Amino acid sequence: MNLNNNNNLPKSSSLPTLANLPSNMTPSPRPEVATENGVGGGIKMNLQETLYRKVADKLQQYNVNVSGEMDKLLVQNRQLNEGELSIEQEFRALSDIKERLVFNNLVLETRSKEIDEVIEKVNGIPDVQVDEALCGTTVVANQLFELVGDDNAISDTVYFLAKALNSERIDLSTFMKYTRMLSREQFMKRALIKKITQTT
């Protein structure tokens, strides 16, 4: 019996065909099987995409954080370099000041030693009497020294008598009395001074 010869089979009018079925009785579509290339593949792709987005977000956030930290580190590095230059300049300036201070200290020590030596020499010199130092070589010269000193002393005395008269500490008669007496004595001394200077 040939099963493929369906044209020879009698068609029954009692069996409905697909065209004659009501619309609400249309057969439901075939359910999709979760295979590797089907729905399961789509879920796997969604998971991979979600994971990729999360990893990309994390990497982007990490790059932003690292970039900020790198900027801070670069700024700190630049500040440290500038600080190092400033420290080197200050060190050189301080070294120069130290050298000058050492030189000045040596100069001061040398001058101090010289002053100490001079002081020792001066202390070793015997005391000199002024009266013995300021004296003439002869008796006449010594007399001339005394006369000149007396003349200057009389002039100073007359000057202070005049100031006392102006301030009314002495009266006119007292001033005239002592001025006349001192002037007479000064005249005698000056005459003697003139005589000595003419004979020497």
PDB file of C-alpha atoms in Angstrom:
ATOM      1  CA  MET A   1       0.000   0.000   0.000  1.00  0.00           C
ATOM      2  CA  ASN A   2       1.465   3.355  -1.051  1.00  0.00           C
ATOM      3  CA  LEU A   3       1.031   5.873   1.734  1.00  0.00           C
ATOM      4  CA  ASN A   4       2.223   8.757  -0.389  1.00  0.00           C
ATOM      5  CA  ASN A   5      -0.650   8.490  -2.774  1.00  0.00           C
ATOM      6  CA  ASN A   6      -2.985  10.661  -0.801  1.00  0.00           C
ATOM      7  CA  ASN A   7      -4.987  11.738  -3.834  1.00  0.00           C
ATOM      8  CA  ASN A   8      -6.614   8.358  -3.967  1.00  0.00           C
ATOM      9  CA  LEU A   9      -8.010   8.664  -0.423  1.00  0.00           C
ATOM     10  CA  PRO A  10     -11.669   9.663  -0.209  1.00  0.00           C
ATOM     11  CA  LYS A  11     -12.240  13.085   1.415  1.00  0.00           C
ATOM     12  CA  SER A  12     -14.733  12.976   4.251  1.00  0.00           C
ATOM     13  CA  SER A  13     -17.056  15.904   4.424  1.00  0.00           C
ATOM     14  CA  SER A  14     -17.442  15.422   8.179  1.00  0.00           C
ATOM     15  CA  LEU A  15     -13.754  16.295   9.029  1.00  0.00           C
ATOM     16  CA  PRO A  16     -13.122  20.014   9.282  1.00  0.00           C
ATOM     17  CA  THR A  17     -10.125  21.614   7.626  1.00  0.00           C
ATOM     18  CA  LEU A  18      -7.778  24.340   9.088  1.00  0.00           C
ATOM     19  CA  ALA A  19      -9.488  26.933   6.988  1.00  0.00           C
ATOM     20  CA  ASN A  20     -12.805  26.006   8.450  1.00  0.00           C
ATOM     21  CA  LEU A  21     -11.654  26.244  12.144  1.00  0.00           C
ATOM     22  CA  PRO A  22     -12.886  29.204  14.164  1.00  0.00           C
ATOM     23  CA  SER A  23     -10.417  32.010  14.868  1.00  0.00           C
ATOM     24  CA  ASN A  24     -10.394  31.364  18.601  1.00  0.00           C
ATOM     25  CA  MET A  25      -9.305  27.833  17.987  1.00  0.00           C
ATOM     26  CA  THR A  26      -6.214  28.710  15.987  1.00  0.00           C
ATOM     27  CA  PRO A  27      -3.250  26.682  17.287  1.00  0.00           C
ATOM     28  CA  SER A  28      -0.906  28.583  19.605  1.00  0.00           C
ATOM     29  CA  PRO A  29       2.595  29.315  18.399  1.00  0.00           C
ATOM     30  CA  ARG A  30       5.318  26.907  19.236  1.00  0.00           C
ATOM     31  CA  PRO A  31       7.048  27.809  22.500  1.00  0.00           C
ATOM     32  CA  GLU A  32      10.685  28.835  22.201  1.00  0.00           C
ATOM     33  CA  VAL A  33      13.112  26.485  23.742  1.00  0.00           C
ATOM     34  CA  ALA A  34      15.858  28.014  25.884  1.00  0.00           C
ATOM     35  CA  THR A  35      18.731  27.073  23.699  1.00  0.00           C
ATOM     36  CA  GLU A  36      22.188  28.631  23.290  1.00  0.00           C
ATOM     37  CA  ASN A  37      21.071  30.588  20.209  1.00  0.00           C
ATOM     38  CA  GLY A  38      17.585  31.425  21.460  1.00  0.00           C
ATOM     39  CA  VAL A  39      16.227  33.089  24.602  1.00  0.00           C
ATOM     40  CA  GLY A  40      19.140  31.800  26.646  1.00  0.00           C
ATOM     41  CA  GLY A  41      21.534  33.527  24.295  1.00  0.00           C
ATOM     42  CA  GLY A  42      19.658  36.825  24.692  1.00  0.00           C
ATOM     43  CA  ILE A  43      19.793  36.615  28.502  1.00  0.00           C
ATOM     44  CA  LYS A  44      23.486  35.885  28.314  1.00  0.00           C
ATOM     45  CA  MET A  45      24.003  38.901  26.046  1.00  0.00           C
ATOM     46  CA  ASN A  46      22.034  41.115  28.458  1.00  0.00           C
ATOM     47  CA  LEU A  47      24.139  39.916  31.364  1.00  0.00           C
ATOM     48  CA  GLN A  48      27.335  40.544  29.456  1.00  0.00           C
ATOM     49  CA  GLU A  49      26.180  44.030  28.443  1.00  0.00           C
ATOM     50  CA  THR A  50      25.162  44.882  32.011  1.00  0.00           C
ATOM     51  CA  LEU A  51      28.467  43.574  33.362  1.00  0.00           C
ATOM     52  CA  TYR A  52      30.359  45.508  30.692  1.00  0.00           C
ATOM     53  CA  ARG A  53      28.533  48.737  31.585  1.00  0.00           C
ATOM     54  CA  LYS A  54      29.257  48.265  35.279  1.00  0.00           C
ATOM     55  CA  VAL A  55      32.913  47.551  34.603  1.00  0.00           C
ATOM     56  CA  ALA A  56      33.102  50.549  32.247  1.00  0.00           C
ATOM     57  CA  ASP A  57      31.488  52.816  34.880  1.00  0.00           C
ATOM     58  CA  LYS A  58      33.886  51.551  37.524  1.00  0.00           C
ATOM     59  CA  LEU A  59      36.851  52.101  35.199  1.00  0.00           C
ATOM     60  CA  GLN A  60      35.647  55.595  34.339  1.00  0.00           C
ATOM     61  CA  GLN A  61      35.192  56.477  38.010  1.00  0.00           C
ATOM     62  CA  TYR A  62      38.610  54.999  38.755  1.00  0.00           C
ATOM     63  CA  ASN A  63      40.168  57.049  35.953  1.00  0.00           C
ATOM     64  CA  VAL A  64      38.525  60.222  37.306  1.00  0.00           C
ATOM     65  CA  ASN A  65      39.775  59.496  40.814  1.00  0.00           C
ATOM     66  CA  VAL A  66      43.244  58.631  39.596  1.00  0.00           C
ATOM     67  CA  SER A  67      43.326  61.751  37.426  1.00  0.00           C
ATOM     68  CA  GLY A  68      42.397  63.919  40.420  1.00  0.00           C
ATOM     69  CA  GLU A  69      45.004  62.264  42.594  1.00  0.00           C
ATOM     70  CA  MET A  70      47.607  62.647  39.858  1.00  0.00           C
ATOM     71  CA  ASP A  71      46.821  66.369  39.574  1.00  0.00           C
ATOM     72  CA  LYS A  72      47.234  66.757  43.343  1.00  0.00           C
ATOM     73  CA  LEU A  73      50.496  64.832  43.262  1.00  0.00           C
ATOM     74  CA  LEU A  74      51.782  66.950  40.375  1.00  0.00           C
ATOM     75  CA  VAL A  75      50.936  70.139  42.269  1.00  0.00           C
ATOM     76  CA  GLN A  76      52.654  68.807  45.383  1.00  0.00           C
ATOM     77  CA  ASN A  77      55.656  67.761  43.305  1.00  0.00           C
ATOM     78  CA  ARG A  78      55.898  71.240  41.791  1.00  0.00           C
ATOM     79  CA  GLN A  79      55.621  72.819  45.229  1.00  0.00           C
ATOM     80  CA  LEU A  80      58.315  70.510  46.577  1.00  0.00           C
ATOM     81  CA  ASN A  81      60.609  71.395  43.674  1.00  0.00           C
ATOM     82  CA  GLU A  82      60.028  75.107  44.249  1.00  0.00           C
ATOM     83  CA  GLY A  83      60.596  74.595  47.977  1.00  0.00           C
ATOM     84  CA  GLU A  84      63.814  72.753  47.261  1.00  0.00           C
ATOM     85  CA  LEU A  85      65.049  75.666  45.139  1.00  0.00           C
ATOM     86  CA  SER A  86      64.152  78.125  47.872  1.00  0.00           C
ATOM     87  CA  ILE A  87      65.939  75.996  50.462  1.00  0.00           C
ATOM     88  CA  GLU A  88      69.033  75.817  48.274  1.00  0.00           C
ATOM     89  CA  GLN A  89      69.028  79.608  47.835  1.00  0.00           C
ATOM     90  CA  GLU A  90      68.599  80.142  51.583  1.00  0.00           C
ATOM     91  CA  PHE A  91      71.364  77.632  52.264  1.00  0.00           C
ATOM     92  CA  ARG A  92      73.744  79.438  49.915  1.00  0.00           C
ATOM     93  CA  ALA A  93      72.859  82.807  51.490  1.00  0.00           C
ATOM     94  CA  LEU A  94      73.383  81.429  55.001  1.00  0.00           C
ATOM     95  CA  SER A  95      76.677  79.866  53.949  1.00  0.00           C
ATOM     96  CA  ASP A  96      77.846  83.226  52.599  1.00  0.00           C
ATOM     97  CA  ILE A  97      76.805  84.954  55.831  1.00  0.00           C
ATOM     98  CA  LYS A  98      78.610  82.288  57.848  1.00  0.00           C
ATOM     99  CA  GLU A  99      81.815  82.802  55.863  1.00  0.00           C
ATOM    100  CA  ARG A 100      81.646  86.556  56.378  1.00  0.00           C
ATOM    101  CA  LEU A 101      80.976  86.112  60.089  1.00  0.00           C
ATOM    102  CA  VAL A 102      83.953  83.777  60.409  1.00  0.00           C
ATOM    103  CA  PHE A 103      86.152  86.322  58.602  1.00  0.00           C
ATOM    104  CA  ASN A 104      84.883  89.190  60.773  1.00  0.00           C
ATOM    105  CA  ASN A 105      85.435  87.090  63.882  1.00  0.00           C
ATOM    106  CA  LEU A 106      89.047  86.495  62.868  1.00  0.00           C
ATOM    107  CA  VAL A 107      89.533  90.223  62.255  1.00  0.00           C
ATOM    108  CA  LEU A 108      88.033  91.041  65.658  1.00  0.00           C
ATOM    109  CA  GLU A 109      90.244  88.504  67.384  1.00  0.00           C
ATOM    110  CA  THR A 110      93.328  89.942  65.684  1.00  0.00           C
ATOM    111  CA  ARG A 111      92.384  93.519  66.620  1.00  0.00           C
ATOM    112  CA  SER A 112      91.591  92.438  70.169  1.00  0.00           C
ATOM    113  CA  LYS A 113      95.030  90.881  70.543  1.00  0.00           C
ATOM    114  CA  GLU A 114      96.652  94.045  69.195  1.00  0.00           C
ATOM    115  CA  ILE A 115      94.661  96.191  71.646  1.00  0.00           C
ATOM    116  CA  ASP A 116      95.659  93.924  74.529  1.00  0.00           C
ATOM    117  CA  GLU A 117      99.311  94.283  73.538  1.00  0.00           C
ATOM    118  CA  VAL A 118      98.998  98.081  73.409  1.00  0.00           C
ATOM    119  CA  ILE A 119      97.288  98.115  76.817  1.00  0.00           C
ATOM    120  CA  GLU A 120     100.094  95.999  78.283  1.00  0.00           C
ATOM    121  CA  LYS A 121     102.682  98.410  76.856  1.00  0.00           C
ATOM    122  CA  VAL A 122     100.809 101.432  78.229  1.00  0.00           C
ATOM    123  CA  ASN A 123     100.475  99.816  81.644  1.00  0.00           C
ATOM    124  CA  GLY A 124     104.191  99.150  81.608  1.00  0.00           C
ATOM    125  CA  ILE A 125     104.999 102.838  81.037  1.00  0.00           C
ATOM    126  CA  PRO A 126     105.594 104.698  84.339  1.00  0.00           C
ATOM    127  CA  ASP A 127     103.278 107.567  85.285  1.00  0.00           C
ATOM    128  CA  VAL A 128     104.358 110.974  84.051  1.00  0.00           C
ATOM    129  CA  GLN A 129     103.908 114.088  86.200  1.00  0.00           C
ATOM    130  CA  VAL A 130     102.366 116.921  84.235  1.00  0.00           C
ATOM    131  CA  ASP A 131     104.367 119.551  86.082  1.00  0.00           C
ATOM    132  CA  GLU A 132     107.575 117.720  85.306  1.00  0.00           C
ATOM    133  CA  ALA A 133     106.625 117.190  81.657  1.00  0.00           C
ATOM    134  CA  LEU A 134     105.607 120.818  81.043  1.00  0.00           C
ATOM    135  CA  CYS A 135     108.707 122.587  82.142  1.00  0.00           C
ATOM    136  CA  GLY A 136     111.321 124.656  80.462  1.00  0.00           C
ATOM    137  CA  THR A 137     114.906 123.778  79.894  1.00  0.00           C
ATOM    138  CA  THR A 138     116.106 126.803  81.889  1.00  0.00           C
ATOM    139  CA  VAL A 139     115.005 128.811  84.927  1.00  0.00           C
ATOM    140  CA  VAL A 140     113.964 131.724  82.726  1.00  0.00           C
ATOM    141  CA  ALA A 141     111.789 129.416  80.619  1.00  0.00           C
ATOM    142  CA  ASN A 142     110.092 128.067  83.753  1.00  0.00           C
ATOM    143  CA  GLN A 143     109.459 131.642  84.935  1.00  0.00           C
ATOM    144  CA  LEU A 144     107.942 132.451  81.545  1.00  0.00           C
ATOM    145  CA  PHE A 145     105.568 129.470  81.861  1.00  0.00           C
ATOM    146  CA  GLU A 146     104.387 130.696  85.242  1.00  0.00           C
ATOM    147  CA  LEU A 147     103.916 134.288  84.059  1.00  0.00           C
ATOM    148  CA  VAL A 148     101.826 133.237  81.054  1.00  0.00           C
ATOM    149  CA  GLY A 149      99.679 131.036  83.292  1.00  0.00           C
ATOM    150  CA  ASP A 150      99.120 133.867  85.760  1.00  0.00           C
ATOM    151  CA  ASP A 151      98.224 136.258  82.915  1.00  0.00           C
ATOM    152  CA  ASN A 152      95.570 133.881  81.591  1.00  0.00           C
ATOM    153  CA  ALA A 153      94.203 133.296  85.095  1.00  0.00           C
ATOM    154  CA  ILE A 154      93.838 137.065  85.692  1.00  0.00           C
ATOM    155  CA  SER A 155      91.969 137.422  82.370  1.00  0.00           C
ATOM    156  CA  ASP A 156      89.543 134.645  83.368  1.00  0.00           C
ATOM    157  CA  THR A 157      89.009 136.234  86.798  1.00  0.00           C
ATOM    158  CA  VAL A 158      88.134 139.621  85.289  1.00  0.00           C
ATOM    159  CA  TYR A 159      85.687 137.893  82.894  1.00  0.00           C
ATOM    160  CA  PHE A 160      83.811 136.157  85.727  1.00  0.00           C
ATOM    161  CA  LEU A 161      83.765 139.387  87.788  1.00  0.00           C
ATOM    162  CA  ALA A 162      82.004 141.085  84.851  1.00  0.00           C
ATOM    163  CA  LYS A 163      79.428 138.273  84.683  1.00  0.00           C
ATOM    164  CA  ALA A 164      78.813 138.590  88.430  1.00  0.00           C
ATOM    165  CA  LEU A 165      78.268 142.321  88.015  1.00  0.00           C
ATOM    166  CA  ASN A 166      75.765 141.792  85.199  1.00  0.00           C
ATOM    167  CA  SER A 167      73.818 139.298  87.296  1.00  0.00           C
ATOM    168  CA  GLU A 168      73.929 141.742  90.238  1.00  0.00           C
ATOM    169  CA  ARG A 169      75.781 139.355  92.505  1.00  0.00           C
ATOM    170  CA  ILE A 170      78.334 142.032  93.272  1.00  0.00           C
ATOM    171  CA  ASP A 171      78.018 145.775  93.272  1.00  0.00           C
ATOM    172  CA  LEU A 172      79.898 148.210  91.063  1.00  0.00           C
ATOM    173  CA  SER A 173      82.342 149.347  93.709  1.00  0.00           C
ATOM    174  CA  THR A 174      83.462 145.797  94.449  1.00  0.00           C
ATOM    175  CA  PHE A 175      83.880 145.098  90.753  1.00  0.00           C
ATOM    176  CA  MET A 176      85.955 148.247  90.238  1.00  0.00           C
ATOM    177  CA  LYS A 177      88.141 147.508  93.259  1.00  0.00           C
ATOM    178  CA  TYR A 178      89.132 143.986  92.250  1.00  0.00           C
ATOM    179  CA  THR A 179      89.332 144.789  88.552  1.00  0.00           C
ATOM    180  CA  ARG A 180      91.759 147.648  89.229  1.00  0.00           C
ATOM    181  CA  MET A 181      93.909 145.442  91.441  1.00  0.00           C
ATOM    182  CA  LEU A 182      93.988 142.547  88.966  1.00  0.00           C
ATOM    183  CA  SER A 183      94.668 144.829  86.036  1.00  0.00           C
ATOM    184  CA  ARG A 184      97.678 146.339  87.813  1.00  0.00           C
ATOM    185  CA  GLU A 185      99.066 142.858  88.562  1.00  0.00           C
ATOM    186  CA  GLN A 186      98.405 141.703  84.986  1.00  0.00           C
ATOM    187  CA  PHE A 187     100.201 144.725  83.615  1.00  0.00           C
ATOM    188  CA  MET A 188     103.282 143.921  85.659  1.00  0.00           C
ATOM    189  CA  LYS A 189     103.288 140.286  84.566  1.00  0.00           C
ATOM    190  CA  ARG A 190     102.867 141.162  80.903  1.00  0.00           C
ATOM    191  CA  ALA A 191     105.723 143.640  81.116  1.00  0.00           C
ATOM    192  CA  LEU A 192     107.932 140.958  82.605  1.00  0.00           C
ATOM    193  CA  ILE A 193     106.836 138.480  79.886  1.00  0.00           C
ATOM    194  CA  LYS A 194     107.748 140.997  77.203  1.00  0.00           C
ATOM    195  CA  LYS A 195     111.145 141.585  78.783  1.00  0.00           C
ATOM    196  CA  ILE A 196     111.923 137.863  78.977  1.00  0.00           C
ATOM    197  CA  THR A 197     110.896 137.230  75.362  1.00  0.00           C
ATOM    198  CA  GLN A 198     113.099 140.109  74.190  1.00  0.00           C
ATOM    199  CA  THR A 199     116.188 138.905  76.060  1.00  0.00           C
ATOM    200  CA  THR A 200     115.955 135.222  74.983  1.00  0.00           C
TER     201      THR A 200
END
